[in-house]
Short mmCIF file of C-alpha atoms in Angstrom, two decimals:
data_model
loop_
_atom_site.label_atom_id
_atom_site.label_comp_id
_atom_site.label_asym_id
_atom_site.label_seq_id
_atom_site.Cartn_x
_atom_site.Cartn_y
_atom_site.Cartn_z
CA MET A 1 143.60 -28.48 57.25
CA GLU A 2 145.44 -25.17 57.41
CA LEU A 3 144.83 -22.96 54.40
CA ARG A 4 146.58 -19.73 53.46
CA ALA A 5 144.26 -16.75 53.12
CA ASP A 6 145.45 -16.01 49.57
CA ARG A 7 144.37 -19.51 48.48
CA LEU A 8 140.97 -19.46 50.17
CA GLU A 9 138.86 -18.20 47.26
CA ARG A 10 140.35 -20.79 44.89
CA GLN A 11 139.64 -23.53 47.44
CA LEU A 12 136.06 -22.32 47.97
CA ALA A 13 135.44 -22.34 44.21
CA GLY A 14 136.46 -26.01 43.96
CA GLU A 15 134.47 -27.58 46.79
CA THR A 16 131.32 -27.30 48.90
CA LEU A 17 131.58 -25.58 52.25
CA ARG A 18 133.21 -27.41 55.14
CA PRO A 19 131.50 -27.46 58.58
CA VAL A 20 133.89 -24.95 60.17
CA TYR A 21 136.20 -22.09 59.13
CA PRO A 22 138.26 -20.16 61.69
CA VAL A 23 139.77 -17.01 60.10
CA ALA A 24 142.22 -15.40 62.50
CA GLY A 25 144.97 -12.80 62.42
CA ALA A 26 146.00 -9.23 63.22
CA GLU A 27 145.46 -7.82 59.70
CA PRO A 28 141.82 -6.62 59.81
CA LEU A 29 141.34 -6.12 56.07
CA LEU A 30 142.56 -9.62 55.16
CA VAL A 31 140.49 -11.23 57.92
CA GLN A 32 137.40 -9.30 56.83
CA GLU A 33 137.80 -10.19 53.14
CA ALA A 34 138.44 -13.88 53.85
CA ALA A 35 135.35 -14.02 56.07
CA ASP A 36 133.31 -12.18 53.42
CA ALA A 37 134.36 -14.78 50.83
CA ILE A 38 133.05 -17.56 53.07
CA ARG A 39 129.79 -15.70 53.70
CA ALA A 40 129.35 -15.17 49.95
CA LYS A 41 129.93 -18.88 49.29
CA ALA A 42 127.35 -19.68 51.99
CA ARG A 43 124.75 -17.49 50.29
CA GLU A 44 125.56 -19.14 46.96
CA GLU A 45 124.97 -22.58 48.48
CA GLY A 46 121.64 -21.59 50.02
CA TYR A 47 122.57 -20.88 53.62
CA GLY A 48 119.67 -18.53 54.14
CA GLU A 49 119.92 -17.94 57.89
CA ARG A 50 122.81 -16.32 59.74
CA GLU A 51 123.28 -16.03 63.50
CA VAL A 52 125.98 -13.81 65.01
CA TYR A 53 127.63 -14.39 68.40
CA ASP A 54 130.19 -12.21 70.22
CA ALA A 55 132.33 -14.45 72.44
CA ASP A 56 133.61 -12.08 75.12
CA ALA A 57 134.88 -13.07 78.57
CA ARG A 58 131.32 -13.61 79.84
CA PHE A 59 130.00 -15.47 76.80
CA ASP A 60 127.90 -18.53 77.65
CA TRP A 61 129.07 -21.25 75.28
CA ASN A 62 125.84 -23.15 75.91
CA THR A 63 124.13 -20.44 73.84
CA LEU A 64 126.15 -21.46 70.79
CA THR A 65 125.85 -25.18 71.51
CA GLN A 66 122.07 -24.98 71.86
CA GLY A 67 121.80 -22.87 68.72
CA LEU A 68 123.82 -25.37 66.72
CA ALA A 69 121.69 -28.24 68.00
CA SER A 70 118.29 -26.59 67.46
CA LEU A 71 116.19 -26.91 64.34
CA SER A 72 115.52 -23.78 62.33
CA LEU A 73 112.00 -22.69 61.47
CA PHE A 74 113.19 -20.35 58.71
CA ALA A 75 115.94 -22.06 56.73
CA SER A 76 117.29 -25.56 56.25
CA ARG A 77 120.87 -24.27 56.03
CA ARG A 78 122.42 -21.98 58.63
CA LEU A 79 125.64 -20.01 59.03
CA PHE A 80 126.82 -19.35 62.58
CA ASP A 81 129.08 -16.29 62.70
CA LEU A 82 131.18 -16.40 65.89
CA ARG A 83 133.38 -13.38 66.73
CA LEU A 84 136.20 -14.48 69.03
CA PRO A 85 138.42 -11.35 69.30
CA THR A 86 141.31 -12.87 71.27
CA GLY A 87 141.37 -16.15 69.33
CA LYS A 88 141.33 -18.05 72.66
CA PRO A 89 138.01 -19.74 73.53
CA GLY A 90 139.08 -20.85 77.02
CA LYS A 91 138.43 -24.26 78.53
CA GLU A 92 134.65 -24.27 78.08
CA GLY A 93 134.81 -22.86 74.56
CA SER A 94 137.56 -25.28 73.53
CA GLU A 95 135.44 -28.21 74.62
CA ALA A 96 132.35 -26.84 72.84
CA LEU A 97 134.26 -26.35 69.58
CA ARG A 98 135.91 -29.76 69.81
CA GLU A 99 132.52 -31.44 70.34
CA TYR A 100 131.07 -29.52 67.41
CA CYS A 101 133.83 -30.81 65.14
CA GLU A 102 133.28 -34.39 66.28
CA LYS A 103 129.52 -34.22 65.66
CA ALA A 104 129.07 -31.40 63.17
CA PRO A 105 125.34 -31.00 62.44
CA PRO A 106 124.30 -31.23 58.78
CA ASP A 107 123.56 -28.11 56.73
CA THR A 108 125.44 -25.94 59.24
CA VAL A 109 128.62 -23.90 58.84
CA LEU A 110 130.46 -22.31 61.75
CA LEU A 111 132.57 -19.26 60.79
CA ILE A 112 134.94 -18.07 63.53
CA THR A 113 136.75 -14.73 63.16
CA ALA A 114 139.51 -13.62 65.52
CA GLN A 115 141.81 -10.60 65.58
CA GLU A 116 144.81 -12.41 67.02
CA TRP A 117 146.60 -15.62 66.05
CA SER A 118 149.90 -17.31 66.90
CA LYS A 119 151.22 -20.70 67.96
CA SER A 120 150.06 -19.94 71.51
CA HIS A 121 146.45 -20.08 70.29
CA THR A 122 146.62 -23.65 69.06
CA GLY A 123 145.32 -26.64 71.03
CA LYS A 124 143.06 -29.66 70.76
CA TRP A 125 140.20 -27.47 69.59
CA SER A 126 142.18 -26.04 66.66
CA GLU A 127 143.49 -29.51 65.79
CA ALA A 128 139.91 -30.80 65.68
CA ILE A 129 138.92 -27.88 63.47
CA ALA A 130 141.81 -28.53 61.08
CA LYS A 131 140.56 -32.10 60.60
CA THR A 132 136.94 -31.07 60.06
CA GLY A 133 137.27 -27.83 58.14
CA HIS A 134 139.82 -25.25 57.05
CA LEU A 135 141.87 -23.23 59.52
CA VAL A 136 142.72 -19.92 57.82
CA PRO A 137 145.51 -18.07 59.67
CA VAL A 138 146.04 -14.51 58.43
CA TYR A 139 149.53 -13.14 58.94
CA PRO A 140 150.56 -9.49 58.41
CA LEU A 141 152.27 -8.92 55.08
CA LYS A 142 156.03 -8.58 55.20
CA ALA A 143 157.63 -5.60 53.49
CA HIS A 144 158.77 -7.63 50.49
CA GLU A 145 155.26 -9.14 50.06
CA LEU A 146 153.41 -5.85 49.78
CA GLY A 147 154.37 -5.22 46.14
CA GLU A 148 153.03 -8.57 44.97
CA TRP A 149 149.84 -8.04 46.99
CA LEU A 150 149.36 -4.64 45.36
CA GLN A 151 149.90 -6.12 41.89
CA ARG A 152 147.23 -8.74 42.52
CA ARG A 153 144.89 -6.09 43.85
CA LEU A 154 145.44 -3.91 40.80
CA ARG A 155 144.88 -6.82 38.41
CA SER A 156 141.64 -7.71 40.20
CA ARG A 157 140.43 -4.18 39.31
CA GLY A 158 141.52 -4.46 35.68
CA LEU A 159 144.66 -2.35 36.16
CA VAL A 160 148.33 -2.87 35.37
CA ALA A 161 151.24 -0.82 36.72
CA THR A 162 154.97 -0.76 36.22
CA PRO A 163 157.16 -2.16 39.04
CA ASP A 164 158.38 1.36 39.85
CA ALA A 165 154.81 2.62 40.08
CA VAL A 166 153.88 -0.24 42.42
CA ARG A 167 156.88 0.56 44.61
CA ARG A 168 155.80 4.19 44.76
CA LEU A 169 152.29 3.15 45.77
CA ALA A 170 153.77 0.88 48.46
CA ASP A 171 155.85 3.79 49.76
CA ARG A 172 152.80 6.01 49.95
CA VAL A 173 150.58 3.61 51.92
CA GLU A 174 153.40 2.49 54.26
CA GLY A 175 152.02 -1.01 54.84
CA ASN A 176 148.50 0.19 55.65
CA LEU A 177 146.44 -2.35 53.68
CA LEU A 178 143.15 -0.53 54.21
CA ALA A 179 144.66 2.66 52.76
CA ALA A 180 146.18 0.60 49.92
CA ALA A 181 142.83 -0.99 49.08
CA GLN A 182 141.15 2.42 49.04
CA GLU A 183 143.83 3.84 46.73
CA VAL A 184 143.52 0.91 44.31
CA ASP A 185 139.74 1.33 44.20
CA LYS A 186 140.21 5.04 43.53
CA LEU A 187 142.67 4.26 40.73
CA ALA A 188 140.10 1.96 39.14
CA LEU A 189 137.60 4.82 39.11
CA LEU A 190 140.03 7.45 37.84
CA VAL A 191 141.70 5.32 35.19
CA GLY A 192 138.63 3.31 34.22
CA GLY A 193 139.77 -0.15 35.22
CA GLY A 194 136.85 -1.93 33.63
CA ALA A 195 137.84 -0.71 30.18
CA ARG A 196 141.49 -1.74 30.46
CA GLY A 197 142.35 -5.17 29.11
CA PRO A 198 145.55 -7.23 29.49
CA GLY A 199 147.21 -5.27 26.69
CA ALA A 200 146.50 -1.86 28.21
CA GLU A 201 149.33 0.53 28.85
CA ALA A 202 150.67 0.21 32.40
CA ILE A 203 150.37 3.03 34.90
CA ASP A 204 153.83 4.56 35.31
CA VAL A 205 155.45 6.39 38.21
CA GLU A 206 154.39 9.84 37.02
CA GLN A 207 150.74 8.80 36.70
CA MET A 208 150.86 7.16 40.11
CA GLU A 209 152.23 10.37 41.62
CA ARG A 210 149.34 12.37 40.15
CA LEU A 211 146.58 9.92 40.98
CA VAL A 212 147.40 8.60 44.44
CA ALA A 213 147.05 10.63 47.61
CA ASP A 214 150.13 10.72 49.80
CA SER A 215 149.04 8.45 52.63
CA SER A 216 152.39 9.00 54.30
CA ARG A 217 151.31 12.62 54.97
CA PHE A 218 149.94 11.61 58.32
CA ASP A 219 146.67 12.82 59.72
CA VAL A 220 145.80 12.90 63.40
CA PHE A 221 143.68 9.73 63.32
CA LYS A 222 146.59 7.69 62.02
CA LEU A 223 148.80 9.34 64.62
CA ILE A 224 146.52 8.21 67.42
CA ASP A 225 146.13 4.70 66.00
CA THR A 226 149.92 4.36 65.79
CA ALA A 227 150.33 5.30 69.45
CA LEU A 228 147.55 2.90 70.46
CA ALA A 229 149.28 0.14 68.49
CA GLY A 230 152.42 0.64 70.58
CA GLU A 231 154.60 2.12 67.81
CA ALA A 232 156.26 4.92 69.77
CA VAL A 233 159.06 5.74 67.30
CA ARG A 234 156.68 5.94 64.35
CA ALA A 235 154.24 8.08 66.34
CA VAL A 236 157.00 10.59 67.10
CA ARG A 237 157.96 10.72 63.42
CA MET A 238 154.33 11.23 62.40
CA LEU A 239 153.92 14.04 64.92
CA ALA A 240 157.01 15.74 63.49
CA ALA A 241 155.54 15.41 59.99
CA LEU A 242 152.29 17.01 61.10
CA ARG A 243 154.22 19.86 62.68
CA GLY A 244 156.21 20.33 59.48
CA GLU A 245 152.97 20.57 57.51
CA GLY A 246 151.85 23.51 59.64
CA GLU A 247 149.43 21.77 62.00
CA GLN A 248 148.90 23.25 65.48
CA VAL A 249 148.64 21.33 68.75
CA ALA A 250 145.43 23.18 69.61
CA GLY A 251 143.86 21.77 66.45
CA LEU A 252 145.03 18.21 67.17
CA MET A 253 144.04 17.96 70.82
CA PRO A 254 140.22 17.68 70.47
CA MET A 255 140.63 14.43 68.52
CA VAL A 256 143.42 13.13 70.75
CA ALA A 257 141.38 13.88 73.87
CA ARG A 258 138.27 12.23 72.43
CA GLU A 259 140.16 8.98 71.80
CA VAL A 260 141.81 9.02 75.23
CA LEU A 261 138.49 9.68 76.98
CA GLY A 262 136.96 6.83 75.00
CA LEU A 263 139.77 4.55 76.18
CA CYS A 264 139.05 5.62 79.76
CA THR A 265 135.50 4.34 79.41
CA LEU A 266 136.62 1.14 77.70
CA SER A 267 139.31 0.47 80.31
CA ARG A 268 136.73 0.58 83.09
CA ALA A 269 134.53 -1.79 81.09
CA ALA A 270 137.54 -4.09 80.53
CA GLU A 271 138.15 -4.34 84.26
CA SER A 272 134.56 -5.50 84.72
CA GLY A 273 134.76 -7.93 81.79
CA ASN A 274 132.36 -6.09 79.45
CA VAL A 275 134.80 -4.69 76.91
CA VAL A 276 133.20 -6.36 73.85
CA ALA A 277 129.78 -4.93 74.68
CA ALA A 278 131.38 -1.54 75.42
CA MET A 279 133.14 -1.49 72.05
CA ARG A 280 129.91 -2.39 70.30
CA GLU A 281 128.03 0.36 72.16
CA ALA A 282 130.79 2.85 71.28
CA ARG A 283 130.47 1.77 67.62
CA ILE A 284 134.15 0.99 67.28
CA TRP A 285 134.83 -0.59 63.91
CA ASP A 286 135.85 -4.25 63.86
CA SER A 287 139.03 -3.25 62.05
CA LYS A 288 140.11 -1.07 65.01
CA GLN A 289 139.17 -3.35 67.89
CA ALA A 290 142.46 -5.28 67.91
CA VAL A 291 144.43 -2.02 68.27
CA TYR A 292 142.18 -0.87 71.10
CA ARG A 293 142.58 -4.20 72.88
CA ARG A 294 146.37 -4.00 72.76
CA ALA A 295 146.23 -0.47 74.16
CA LEU A 296 143.90 -1.53 76.97
CA GLU A 297 146.18 -4.42 77.86
CA ARG A 298 149.15 -2.05 78.26
CA HIS A 299 147.56 0.33 80.78
CA PRO A 300 145.08 0.04 83.67
CA ALA A 301 142.06 2.33 83.96
CA SER A 302 143.86 4.60 86.45
CA ARG A 303 146.59 5.33 83.91
CA TRP A 304 144.09 6.14 81.14
CA GLU A 305 142.57 8.66 83.55
CA ARG A 306 146.05 10.12 84.02
CA PHE A 307 146.40 10.37 80.24
CA ALA A 308 143.05 12.18 80.05
CA ALA A 309 144.20 14.70 82.65
CA GLU A 310 147.40 15.20 80.65
CA CYS A 311 145.30 16.01 77.56
CA GLY A 312 143.79 18.91 79.48
CA ARG A 313 147.24 20.16 80.47
CA ILE A 314 148.48 20.01 76.86
CA ASP A 315 145.39 21.80 75.59
CA ARG A 316 145.92 24.65 78.08
CA ALA A 317 149.58 24.93 77.09
CA ALA A 318 148.65 25.01 73.40
CA LYS A 319 146.26 27.90 74.05
CA GLY A 320 148.77 29.88 76.11
CA ARG A 321 147.01 29.21 79.40
CA GLY A 322 149.56 26.79 80.85
CA ASP A 323 153.27 26.11 81.09
CA GLY A 324 155.38 23.91 78.87
CA ASP A 325 156.05 23.32 75.18
CA PRO A 326 152.81 21.81 73.81
CA TRP A 327 154.62 19.86 71.07
CA LEU A 328 156.97 18.27 73.59
CA LEU A 329 154.11 17.53 75.99
CA LEU A 330 152.07 15.88 73.22
CA GLU A 331 155.06 13.85 72.10
CA ARG A 332 155.56 12.58 75.65
CA LEU A 333 151.88 11.67 75.93
CA LEU A 334 151.94 9.67 72.69
CA VAL A 335 155.10 7.81 73.74
CA ALA A 336 153.55 7.10 77.14
CA ILE A 337 150.41 5.68 75.49
CA ALA A 338 152.53 3.52 73.20
CA ASP A 339 154.78 2.23 75.99
CA ALA A 340 153.74 -0.05 78.86
CA ARG A 341 155.80 2.16 81.20
CA GLY A 342 153.52 5.10 80.46
CA ARG A 343 153.24 6.43 84.01
CA LYS A 344 157.02 6.66 84.44
CA LEU A 345 157.49 8.26 81.02
CA LEU A 346 155.01 11.02 81.81
CA ALA A 347 156.69 11.65 85.13
CA SER A 348 160.09 12.23 83.48
#
């Protein structure tokens, strides 16, 4: 059956593990924590062996099928950890997953994690999974849901905060759940969450102001991630904020250029079908892979090479060795990266 991510831990506590759990969605932190909860439950139930598979475009589904069917020499219970970034197994994968659900081997759990999920991903394979196990779709939090999520997160760390303080925290992290989780963990250390019981005095707005870093004071890494995610308007606003804080284009460009050059390499790998292996070799975090994929889908390799050349032009302008306003040139580059019409935007 389909199970909301925020109800997963309660469900796991009340039953033994099902044969299959797909956890899929575009919110990396929530996907990671839901998958971690399943892995922890597996360890608790004695699943002593874990095998990891990366299902990229060239993945041989017979590898998984044979692994599921084979006997283990090391443990009687096994967890198969299948990473399916796009959430779409294709014809061969769909058939393999459907057959697994029909004849799920004993003492085996299949955990599937994906970084994308929508109605277009569903099919006979997901219907079979819903009958055999729990399908856990992870949807991005809406603006009005963030406050409640933060309250739950604070309570889980032994903290309480006033509604105004929670709103201030939400404003600071701007929907970035990873940043929010880090700030809550820091609050627990600074305030001493373990020593605060239900009757403890709530953190107020003034305390929150003093204790929480202003995550809305954008750094260059968030700027780049925003452009890669396709959020052109927000990227422009972030660049303006960096400029207002006294940053210089010459200081930003090394990091911008490094990311763009990395995307050049990945785009060439994507055209040959080896993007998953390339991301692993480049040590790109799982939490960032979905953003990189969306960026690669927007532009071909030739355009990423054009972006790389533009980085050189901006760097020269920032150092007084070339023409043009470096801030304007960088803004145009970020908008071009964020927009599928990037080549035309740079030409304007």
